[in-house]
PDB file of C-alpha atoms in Angstrom:
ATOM      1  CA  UNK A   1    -190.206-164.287-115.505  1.00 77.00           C
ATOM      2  CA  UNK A   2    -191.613-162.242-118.207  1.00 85.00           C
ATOM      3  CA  UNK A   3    -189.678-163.629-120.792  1.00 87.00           C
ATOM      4  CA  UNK A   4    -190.722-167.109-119.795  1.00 88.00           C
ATOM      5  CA  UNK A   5    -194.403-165.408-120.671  1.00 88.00           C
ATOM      6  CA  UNK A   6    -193.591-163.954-123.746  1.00 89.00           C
ATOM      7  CA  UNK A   7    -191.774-167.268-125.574  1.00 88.00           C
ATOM      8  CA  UNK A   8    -194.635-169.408-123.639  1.00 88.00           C
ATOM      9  CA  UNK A   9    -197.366-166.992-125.538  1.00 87.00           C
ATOM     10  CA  UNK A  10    -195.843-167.187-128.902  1.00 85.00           C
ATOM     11  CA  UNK A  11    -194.942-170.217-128.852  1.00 82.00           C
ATOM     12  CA  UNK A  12    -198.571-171.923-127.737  1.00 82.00           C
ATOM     13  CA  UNK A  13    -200.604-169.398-129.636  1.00 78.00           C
ATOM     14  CA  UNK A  14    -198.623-169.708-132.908  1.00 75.00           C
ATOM     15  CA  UNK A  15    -199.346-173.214-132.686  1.00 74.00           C
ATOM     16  CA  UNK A  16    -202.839-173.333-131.138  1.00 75.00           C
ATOM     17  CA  UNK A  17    -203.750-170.572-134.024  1.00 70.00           C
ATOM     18  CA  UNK A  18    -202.254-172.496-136.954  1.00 69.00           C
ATOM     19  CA  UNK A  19    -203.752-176.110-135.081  1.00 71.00           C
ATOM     20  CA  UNK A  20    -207.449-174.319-134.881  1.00 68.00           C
ATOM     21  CA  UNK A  21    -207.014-172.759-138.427  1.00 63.00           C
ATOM     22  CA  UNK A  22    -206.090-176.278-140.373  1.00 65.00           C
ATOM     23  CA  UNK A  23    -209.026-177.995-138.626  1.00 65.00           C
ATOM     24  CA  UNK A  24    -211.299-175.293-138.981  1.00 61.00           C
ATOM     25  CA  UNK A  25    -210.575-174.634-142.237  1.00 58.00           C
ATOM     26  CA  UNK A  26    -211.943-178.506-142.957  1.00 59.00           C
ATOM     27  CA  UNK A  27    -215.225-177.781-142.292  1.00 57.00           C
ATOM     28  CA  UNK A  28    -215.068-174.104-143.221  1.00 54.00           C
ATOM     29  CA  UNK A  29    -217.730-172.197-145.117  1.00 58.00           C
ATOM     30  CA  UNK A  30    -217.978-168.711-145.381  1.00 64.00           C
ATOM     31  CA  UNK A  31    -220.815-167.950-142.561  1.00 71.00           C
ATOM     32  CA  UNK A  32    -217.961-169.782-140.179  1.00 71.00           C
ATOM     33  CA  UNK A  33    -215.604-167.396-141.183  1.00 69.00           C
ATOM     34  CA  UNK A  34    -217.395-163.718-141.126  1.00 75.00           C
ATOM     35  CA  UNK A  35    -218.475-164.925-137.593  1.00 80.00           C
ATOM     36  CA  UNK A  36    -214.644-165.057-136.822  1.00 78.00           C
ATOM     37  CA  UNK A  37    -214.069-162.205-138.538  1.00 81.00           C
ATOM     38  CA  UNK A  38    -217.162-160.364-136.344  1.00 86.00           C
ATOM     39  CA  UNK A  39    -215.316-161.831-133.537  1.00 84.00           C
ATOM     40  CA  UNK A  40    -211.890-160.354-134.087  1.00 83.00           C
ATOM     41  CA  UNK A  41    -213.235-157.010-134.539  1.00 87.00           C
ATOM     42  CA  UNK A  42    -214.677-156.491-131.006  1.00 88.00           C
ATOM     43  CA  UNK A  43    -211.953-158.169-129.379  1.00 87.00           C
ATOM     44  CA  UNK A  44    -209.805-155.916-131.506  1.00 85.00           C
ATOM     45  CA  UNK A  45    -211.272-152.741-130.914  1.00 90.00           C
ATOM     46  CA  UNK A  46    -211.673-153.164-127.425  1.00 89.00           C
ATOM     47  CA  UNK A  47    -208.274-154.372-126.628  1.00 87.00           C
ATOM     48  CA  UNK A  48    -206.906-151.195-128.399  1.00 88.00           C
ATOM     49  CA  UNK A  49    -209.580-148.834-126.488  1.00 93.00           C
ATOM     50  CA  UNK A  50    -209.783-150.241-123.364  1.00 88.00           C
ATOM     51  CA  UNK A  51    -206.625-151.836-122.457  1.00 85.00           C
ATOM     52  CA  UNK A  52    -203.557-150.839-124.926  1.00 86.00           C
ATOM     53  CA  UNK A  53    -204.456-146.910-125.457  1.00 92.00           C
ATOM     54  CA  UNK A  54    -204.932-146.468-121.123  1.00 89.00           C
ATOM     55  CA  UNK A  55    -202.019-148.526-120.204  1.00 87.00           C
ATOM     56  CA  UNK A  56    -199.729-146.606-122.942  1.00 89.00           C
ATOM     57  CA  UNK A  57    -200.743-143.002-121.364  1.00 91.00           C
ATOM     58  CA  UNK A  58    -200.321-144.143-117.535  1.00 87.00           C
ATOM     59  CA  UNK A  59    -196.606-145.241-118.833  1.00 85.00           C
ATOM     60  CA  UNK A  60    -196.291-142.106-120.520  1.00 86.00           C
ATOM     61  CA  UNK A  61    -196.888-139.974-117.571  1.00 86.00           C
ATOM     62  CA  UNK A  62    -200.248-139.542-118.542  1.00 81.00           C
ATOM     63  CA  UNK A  63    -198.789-137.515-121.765  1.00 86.00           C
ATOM     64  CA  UNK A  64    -202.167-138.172-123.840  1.00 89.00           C
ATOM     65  CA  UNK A  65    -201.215-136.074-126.514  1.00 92.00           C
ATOM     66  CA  UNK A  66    -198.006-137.773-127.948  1.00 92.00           C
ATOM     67  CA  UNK A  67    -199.952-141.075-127.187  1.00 93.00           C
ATOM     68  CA  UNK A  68    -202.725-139.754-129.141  1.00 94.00           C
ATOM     69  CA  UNK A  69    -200.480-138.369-132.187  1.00 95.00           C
ATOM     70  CA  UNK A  70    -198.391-141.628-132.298  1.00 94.00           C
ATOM     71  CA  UNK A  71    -201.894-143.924-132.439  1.00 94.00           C
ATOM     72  CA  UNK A  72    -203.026-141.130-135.196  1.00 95.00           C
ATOM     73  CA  UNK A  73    -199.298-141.788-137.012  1.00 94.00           C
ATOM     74  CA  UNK A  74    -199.380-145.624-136.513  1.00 91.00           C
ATOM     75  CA  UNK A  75    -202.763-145.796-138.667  1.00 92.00           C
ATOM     76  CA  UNK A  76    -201.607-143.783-141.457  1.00 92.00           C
ATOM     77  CA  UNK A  77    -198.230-145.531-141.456  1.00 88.00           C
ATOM     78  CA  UNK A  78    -199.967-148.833-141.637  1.00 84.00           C
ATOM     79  CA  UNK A  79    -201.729-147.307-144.574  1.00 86.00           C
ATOM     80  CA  UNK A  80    -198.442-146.327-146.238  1.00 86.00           C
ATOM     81  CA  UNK A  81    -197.510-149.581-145.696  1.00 78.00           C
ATOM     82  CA  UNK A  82    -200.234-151.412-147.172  1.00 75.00           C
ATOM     83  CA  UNK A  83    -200.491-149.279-150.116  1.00 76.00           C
ATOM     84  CA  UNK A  84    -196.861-150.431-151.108  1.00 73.00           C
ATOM     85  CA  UNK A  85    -197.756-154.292-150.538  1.00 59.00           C
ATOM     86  CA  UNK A  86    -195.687-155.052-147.203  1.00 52.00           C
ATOM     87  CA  UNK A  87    -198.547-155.222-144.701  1.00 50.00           C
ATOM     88  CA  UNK A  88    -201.263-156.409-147.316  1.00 48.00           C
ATOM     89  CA  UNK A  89    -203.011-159.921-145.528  1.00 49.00           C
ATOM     90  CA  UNK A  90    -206.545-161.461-146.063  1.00 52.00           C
ATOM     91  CA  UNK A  91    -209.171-163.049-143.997  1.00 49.00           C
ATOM     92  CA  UNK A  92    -211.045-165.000-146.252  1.00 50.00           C
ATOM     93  CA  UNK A  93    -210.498-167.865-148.774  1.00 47.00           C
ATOM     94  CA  UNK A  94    -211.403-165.015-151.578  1.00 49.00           C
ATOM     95  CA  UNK A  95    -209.097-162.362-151.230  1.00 52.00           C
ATOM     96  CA  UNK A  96    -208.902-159.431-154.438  1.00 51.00           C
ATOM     97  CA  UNK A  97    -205.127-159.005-154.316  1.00 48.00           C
ATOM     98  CA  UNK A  98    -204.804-162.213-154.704  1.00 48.00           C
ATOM     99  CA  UNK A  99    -207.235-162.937-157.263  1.00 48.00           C
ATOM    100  CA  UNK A 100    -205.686-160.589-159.502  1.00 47.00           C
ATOM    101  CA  UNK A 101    -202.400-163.049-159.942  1.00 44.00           C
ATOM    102  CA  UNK A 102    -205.117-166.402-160.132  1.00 44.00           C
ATOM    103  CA  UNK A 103    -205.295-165.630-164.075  1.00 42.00           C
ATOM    104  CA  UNK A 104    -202.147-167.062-164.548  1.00 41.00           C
ATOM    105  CA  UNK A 105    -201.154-171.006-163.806  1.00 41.00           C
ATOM    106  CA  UNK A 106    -197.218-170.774-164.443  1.00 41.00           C
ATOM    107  CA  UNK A 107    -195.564-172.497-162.256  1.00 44.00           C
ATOM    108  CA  UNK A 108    -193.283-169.748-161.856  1.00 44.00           C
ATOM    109  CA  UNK A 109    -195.767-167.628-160.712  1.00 46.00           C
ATOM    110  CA  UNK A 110    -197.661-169.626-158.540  1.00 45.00           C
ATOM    111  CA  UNK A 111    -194.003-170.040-156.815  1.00 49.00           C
ATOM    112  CA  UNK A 112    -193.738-166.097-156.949  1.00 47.00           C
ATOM    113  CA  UNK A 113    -197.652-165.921-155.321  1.00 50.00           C
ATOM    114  CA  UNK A 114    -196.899-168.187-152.948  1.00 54.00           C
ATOM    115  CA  UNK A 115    -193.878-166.335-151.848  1.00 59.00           C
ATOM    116  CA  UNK A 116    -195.190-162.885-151.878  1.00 57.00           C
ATOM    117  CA  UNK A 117    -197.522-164.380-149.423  1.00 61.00           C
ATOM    118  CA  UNK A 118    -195.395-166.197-146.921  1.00 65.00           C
ATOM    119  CA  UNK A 119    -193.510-163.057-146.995  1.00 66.00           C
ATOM    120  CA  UNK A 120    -196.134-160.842-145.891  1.00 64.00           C
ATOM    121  CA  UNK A 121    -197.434-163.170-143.574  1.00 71.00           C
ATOM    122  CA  UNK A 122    -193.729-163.338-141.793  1.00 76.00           C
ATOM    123  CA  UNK A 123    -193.515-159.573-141.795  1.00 74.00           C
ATOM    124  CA  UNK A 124    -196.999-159.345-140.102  1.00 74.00           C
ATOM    125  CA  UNK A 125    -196.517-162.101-137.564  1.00 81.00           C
ATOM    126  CA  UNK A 126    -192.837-160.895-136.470  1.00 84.00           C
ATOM    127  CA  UNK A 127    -194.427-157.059-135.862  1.00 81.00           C
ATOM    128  CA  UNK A 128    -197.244-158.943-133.735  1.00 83.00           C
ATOM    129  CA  UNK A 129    -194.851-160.167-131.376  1.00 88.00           C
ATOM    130  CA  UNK A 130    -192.914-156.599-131.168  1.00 86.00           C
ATOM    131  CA  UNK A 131    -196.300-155.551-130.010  1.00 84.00           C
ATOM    132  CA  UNK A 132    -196.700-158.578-127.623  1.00 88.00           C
ATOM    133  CA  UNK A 133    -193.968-158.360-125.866  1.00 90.00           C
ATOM    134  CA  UNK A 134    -194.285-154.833-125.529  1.00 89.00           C
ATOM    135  CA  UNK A 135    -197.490-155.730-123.210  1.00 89.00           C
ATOM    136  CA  UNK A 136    -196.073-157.998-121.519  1.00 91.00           C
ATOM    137  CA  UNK A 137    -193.279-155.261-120.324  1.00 89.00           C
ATOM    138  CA  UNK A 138    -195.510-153.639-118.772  1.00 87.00           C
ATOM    139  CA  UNK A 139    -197.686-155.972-116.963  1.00 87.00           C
ATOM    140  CA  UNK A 140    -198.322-159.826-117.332  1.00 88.00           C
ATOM    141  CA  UNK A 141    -202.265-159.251-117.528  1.00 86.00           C
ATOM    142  CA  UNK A 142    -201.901-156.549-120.867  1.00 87.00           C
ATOM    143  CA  UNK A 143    -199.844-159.040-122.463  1.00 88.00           C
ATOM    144  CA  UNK A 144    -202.489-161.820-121.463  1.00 86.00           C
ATOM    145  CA  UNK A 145    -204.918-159.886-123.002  1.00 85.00           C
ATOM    146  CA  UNK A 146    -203.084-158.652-125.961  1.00 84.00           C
ATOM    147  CA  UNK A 147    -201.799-161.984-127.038  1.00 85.00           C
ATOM    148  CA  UNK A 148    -205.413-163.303-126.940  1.00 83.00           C
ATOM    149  CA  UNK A 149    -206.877-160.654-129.106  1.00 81.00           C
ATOM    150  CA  UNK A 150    -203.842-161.147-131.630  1.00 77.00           C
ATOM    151  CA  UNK A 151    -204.692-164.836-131.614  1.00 76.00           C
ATOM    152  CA  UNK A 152    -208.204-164.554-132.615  1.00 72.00           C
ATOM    153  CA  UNK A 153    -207.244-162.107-135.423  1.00 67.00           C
ATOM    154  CA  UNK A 154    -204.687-164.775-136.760  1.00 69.00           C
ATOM    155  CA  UNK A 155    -206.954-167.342-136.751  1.00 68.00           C
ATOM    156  CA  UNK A 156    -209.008-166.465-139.996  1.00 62.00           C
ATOM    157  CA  UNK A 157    -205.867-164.625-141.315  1.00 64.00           C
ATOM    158  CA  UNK A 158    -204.138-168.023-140.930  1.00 67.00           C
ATOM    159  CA  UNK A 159    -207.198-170.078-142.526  1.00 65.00           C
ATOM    160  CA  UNK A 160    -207.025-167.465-145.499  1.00 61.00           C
ATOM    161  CA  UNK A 161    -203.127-167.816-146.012  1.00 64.00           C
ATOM    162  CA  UNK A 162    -203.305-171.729-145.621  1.00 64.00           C
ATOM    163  CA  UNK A 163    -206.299-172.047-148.592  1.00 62.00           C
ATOM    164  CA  UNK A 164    -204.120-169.322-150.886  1.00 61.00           C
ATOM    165  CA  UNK A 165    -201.413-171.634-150.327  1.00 65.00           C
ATOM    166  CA  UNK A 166    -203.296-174.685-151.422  1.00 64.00           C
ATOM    167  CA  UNK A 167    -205.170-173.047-154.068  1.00 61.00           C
ATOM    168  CA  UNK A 168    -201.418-171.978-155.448  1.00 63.00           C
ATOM    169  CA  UNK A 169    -200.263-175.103-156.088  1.00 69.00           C
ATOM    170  CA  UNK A 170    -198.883-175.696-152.975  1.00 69.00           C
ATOM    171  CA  UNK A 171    -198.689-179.174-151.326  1.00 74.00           C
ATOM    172  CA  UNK A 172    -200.426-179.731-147.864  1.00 72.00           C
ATOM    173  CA  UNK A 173    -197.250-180.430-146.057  1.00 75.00           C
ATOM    174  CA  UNK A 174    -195.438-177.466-147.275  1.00 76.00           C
ATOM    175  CA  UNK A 175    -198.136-175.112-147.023  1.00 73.00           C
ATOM    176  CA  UNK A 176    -197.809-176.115-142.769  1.00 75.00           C
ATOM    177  CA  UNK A 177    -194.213-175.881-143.067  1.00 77.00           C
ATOM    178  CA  UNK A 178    -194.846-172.215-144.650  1.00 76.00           C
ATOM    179  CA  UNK A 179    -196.940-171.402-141.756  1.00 76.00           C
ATOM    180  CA  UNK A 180    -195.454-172.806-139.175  1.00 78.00           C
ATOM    181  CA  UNK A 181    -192.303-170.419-140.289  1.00 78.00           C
ATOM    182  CA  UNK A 182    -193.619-167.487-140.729  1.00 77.00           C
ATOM    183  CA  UNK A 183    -195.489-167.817-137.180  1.00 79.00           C
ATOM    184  CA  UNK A 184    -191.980-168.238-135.517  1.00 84.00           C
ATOM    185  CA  UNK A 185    -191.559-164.699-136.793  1.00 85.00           C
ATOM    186  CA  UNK A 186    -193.708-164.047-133.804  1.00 87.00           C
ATOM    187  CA  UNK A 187    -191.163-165.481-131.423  1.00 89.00           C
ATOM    188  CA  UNK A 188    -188.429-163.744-133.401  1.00 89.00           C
ATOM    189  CA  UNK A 189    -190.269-160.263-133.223  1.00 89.00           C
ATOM    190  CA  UNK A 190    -191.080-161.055-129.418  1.00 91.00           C
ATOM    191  CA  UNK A 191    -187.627-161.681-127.493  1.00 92.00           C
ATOM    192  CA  UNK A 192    -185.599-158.867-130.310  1.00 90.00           C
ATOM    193  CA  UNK A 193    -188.537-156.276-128.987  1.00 89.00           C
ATOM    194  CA  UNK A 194    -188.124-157.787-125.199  1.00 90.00           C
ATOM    195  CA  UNK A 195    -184.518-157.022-125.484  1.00 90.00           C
ATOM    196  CA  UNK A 196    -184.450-153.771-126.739  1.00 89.00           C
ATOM    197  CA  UNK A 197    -187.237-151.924-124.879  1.00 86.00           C
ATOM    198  CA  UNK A 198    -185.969-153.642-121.899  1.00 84.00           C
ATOM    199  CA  UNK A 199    -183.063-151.175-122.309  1.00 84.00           C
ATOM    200  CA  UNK A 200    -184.733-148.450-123.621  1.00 86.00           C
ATOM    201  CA  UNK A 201    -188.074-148.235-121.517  1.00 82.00           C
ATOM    202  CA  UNK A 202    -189.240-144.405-122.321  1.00 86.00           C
ATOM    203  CA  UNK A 203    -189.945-146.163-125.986  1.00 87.00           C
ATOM    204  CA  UNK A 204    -192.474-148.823-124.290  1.00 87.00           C
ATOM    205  CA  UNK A 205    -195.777-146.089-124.152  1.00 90.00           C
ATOM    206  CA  UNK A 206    -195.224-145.625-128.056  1.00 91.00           C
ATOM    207  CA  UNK A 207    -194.998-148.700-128.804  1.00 88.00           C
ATOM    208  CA  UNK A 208    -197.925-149.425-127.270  1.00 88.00           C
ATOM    209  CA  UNK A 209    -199.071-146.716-129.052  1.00 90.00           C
ATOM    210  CA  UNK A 210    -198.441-148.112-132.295  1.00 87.00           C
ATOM    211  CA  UNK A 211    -199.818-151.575-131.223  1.00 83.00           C
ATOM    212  CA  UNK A 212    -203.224-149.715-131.379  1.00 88.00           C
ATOM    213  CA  UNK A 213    -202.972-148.270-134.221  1.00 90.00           C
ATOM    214  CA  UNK A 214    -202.216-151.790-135.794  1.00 84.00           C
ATOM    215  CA  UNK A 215    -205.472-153.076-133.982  1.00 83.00           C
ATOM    216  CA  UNK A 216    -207.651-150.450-135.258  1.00 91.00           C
ATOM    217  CA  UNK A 217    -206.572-150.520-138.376  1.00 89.00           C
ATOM    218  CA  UNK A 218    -206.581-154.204-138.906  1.00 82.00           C
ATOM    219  CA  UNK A 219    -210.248-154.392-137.797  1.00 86.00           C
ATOM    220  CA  UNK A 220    -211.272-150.693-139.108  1.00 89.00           C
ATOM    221  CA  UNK A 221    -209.538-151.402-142.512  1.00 86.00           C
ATOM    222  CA  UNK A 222    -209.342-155.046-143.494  1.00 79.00           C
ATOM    223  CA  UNK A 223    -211.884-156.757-141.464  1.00 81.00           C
ATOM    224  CA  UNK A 224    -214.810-154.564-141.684  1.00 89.00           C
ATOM    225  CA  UNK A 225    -215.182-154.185-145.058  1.00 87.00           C
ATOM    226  CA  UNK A 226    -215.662-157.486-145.854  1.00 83.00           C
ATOM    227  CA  UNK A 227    -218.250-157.286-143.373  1.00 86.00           C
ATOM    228  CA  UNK A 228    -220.328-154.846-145.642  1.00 88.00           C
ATOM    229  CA  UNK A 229    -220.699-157.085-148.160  1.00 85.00           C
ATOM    230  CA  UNK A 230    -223.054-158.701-146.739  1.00 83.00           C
ATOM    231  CA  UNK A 231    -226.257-156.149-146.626  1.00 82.00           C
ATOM    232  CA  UNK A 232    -229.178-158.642-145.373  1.00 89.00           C
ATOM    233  CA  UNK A 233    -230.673-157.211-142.320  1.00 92.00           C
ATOM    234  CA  UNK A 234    -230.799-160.627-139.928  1.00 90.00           C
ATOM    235  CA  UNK A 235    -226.933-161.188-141.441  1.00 89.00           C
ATOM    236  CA  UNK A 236    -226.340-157.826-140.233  1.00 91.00           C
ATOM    237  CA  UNK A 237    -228.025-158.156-136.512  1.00 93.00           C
ATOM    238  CA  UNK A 238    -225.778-161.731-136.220  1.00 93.00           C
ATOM    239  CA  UNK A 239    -222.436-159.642-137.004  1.00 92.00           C
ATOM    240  CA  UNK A 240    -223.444-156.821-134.461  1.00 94.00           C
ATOM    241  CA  UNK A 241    -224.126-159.365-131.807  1.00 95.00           C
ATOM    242  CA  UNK A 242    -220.678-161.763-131.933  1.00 92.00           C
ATOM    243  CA  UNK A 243    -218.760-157.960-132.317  1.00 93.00           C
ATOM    244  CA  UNK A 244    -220.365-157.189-129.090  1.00 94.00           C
ATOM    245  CA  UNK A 245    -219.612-160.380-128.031  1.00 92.00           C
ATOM    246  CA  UNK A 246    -215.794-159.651-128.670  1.00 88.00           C
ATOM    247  CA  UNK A 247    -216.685-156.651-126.948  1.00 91.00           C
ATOM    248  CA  UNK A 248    -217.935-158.302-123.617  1.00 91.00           C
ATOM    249  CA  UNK A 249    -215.221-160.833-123.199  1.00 87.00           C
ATOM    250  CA  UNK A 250    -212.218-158.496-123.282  1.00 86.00           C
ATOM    251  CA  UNK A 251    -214.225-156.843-121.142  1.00 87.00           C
ATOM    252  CA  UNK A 252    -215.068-159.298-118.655  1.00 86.00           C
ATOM    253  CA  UNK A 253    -211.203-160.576-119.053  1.00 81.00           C
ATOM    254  CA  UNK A 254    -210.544-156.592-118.077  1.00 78.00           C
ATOM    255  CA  UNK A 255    -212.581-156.790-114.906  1.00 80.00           C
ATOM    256  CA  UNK A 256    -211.142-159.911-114.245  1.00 75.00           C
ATOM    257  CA  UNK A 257    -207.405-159.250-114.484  1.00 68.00           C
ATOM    258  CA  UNK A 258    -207.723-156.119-112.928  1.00 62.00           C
TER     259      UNK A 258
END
């Protein structure tokens, strides 16, 4: 039964996420987009705090300090990570790493760019589903919750990757074919994790661990940054109030589900 779950959540959120993005991203401007970034955050956070972290240390046998080291390892590996290029994403049509290569309109580079990104975006997307279906293993409401969170982090990362696409020189209809591949990465990440922890369950509580870590950072690192850059105080009242929005529903999905 959970596997049913696991392909049913990757399968509808990769395409509901990618769906929302290319029809958002229409009409997008960039208030529509910080709100969705202010969104992600507290649904982020809170996921990681109130759901992931918990459920990792019950499995565990309440062991809270190798949960605790592996959250404290997953951040700075993500860091590692991103420093070298692998886990480096954006959430905006503007993005500085990619800026850097805009200078330049060779085709060959633009095919290059546009590589680099689908890459990256198919390396992020197959560790989401590792952490996914890690949830899901051990209970059908974490993964519920999980997968939700991870979907409304994708959706301005999947905006961001479909204009950097466009604004490359790619073509509409490959920059969806682009997407939609690297978002079966999810699926891919998903039923390979399924498969292994199912056989090696005393790794589940780390992974879980390390799904944290990937939540805090993300929102900690990449998303609230570009927050700051807006200083005005009634921008900066709106942003607090849709984070603690984010906040709210995970929680009220928490006291629901549980």
């Amino acid at each position: 039964m959970t596997i049913y779950w696991i392909i049913a959540v990757c399968f509808i959120g990769g395409l509901t996420s990618l769906f929302l993005a290319s029809m958002i991203f229409k009409e997008a401007s960039s208030n529509l987009i910080n709100n969705m970034v202010s969104l992600a955050v507290g649904t982020l956070l809170t996921t990681a705090f109130l759901e992931i972290i918990p459920h990792a240390m019950e499995e565990s046998n309440n062991n809270y300090h190798d949960i605790s080291f592996m959250v404290l390892i997953g951040i700075l590996v993500f860091f590692i990570l991103e420093k070298l290029l692998i886990w480096r994403h954006c959430h905006g049509p503007h993005c500085d790493k990619h800026a850097e290569c805009e200078a330049s309109s060779t085709q060959s580079h633009v095919n290059g760019k546009s590589s680099i990104i689908f890459i990256g975006d198919f390396f992020h997307n197959f560790v989401d589903g590792i952490l996914i279906a890690s949830a899901f293993l051990v209970n059908i409401n974490l993964g519920i919750v999980t997968a939700l969170s991870m979907m409304l982090h994708c959706l301005p990362q999947e905006m961001s990757t479909f204009s950097i696409l466009l604004h490359s020189g790619v073509s509409k209809f490959k920059a969806y074919i682009l997407n939609i591949a690297s978002s079966i990465a999810t699926l891919v990440g998903a039923l390979l994790s399924f498969y292994i922890l199912s056989v090696m369950e005393e790794f589940i509580p780390y992974v879980l661990a390390l799904a944290a870590s990937s939540m805090i950072y993300i929102a900690i690192s990449d998303l609230i940054p570009g927050l700051h850059q807006k200083t005005e105080i009634k921008e900066s009242i709106k942003q607090v109030l849709i984070i603690c929005s984010g906040v709210v529903t995970i929680y009220i999905i928490h006291l629901f589900l549980h």
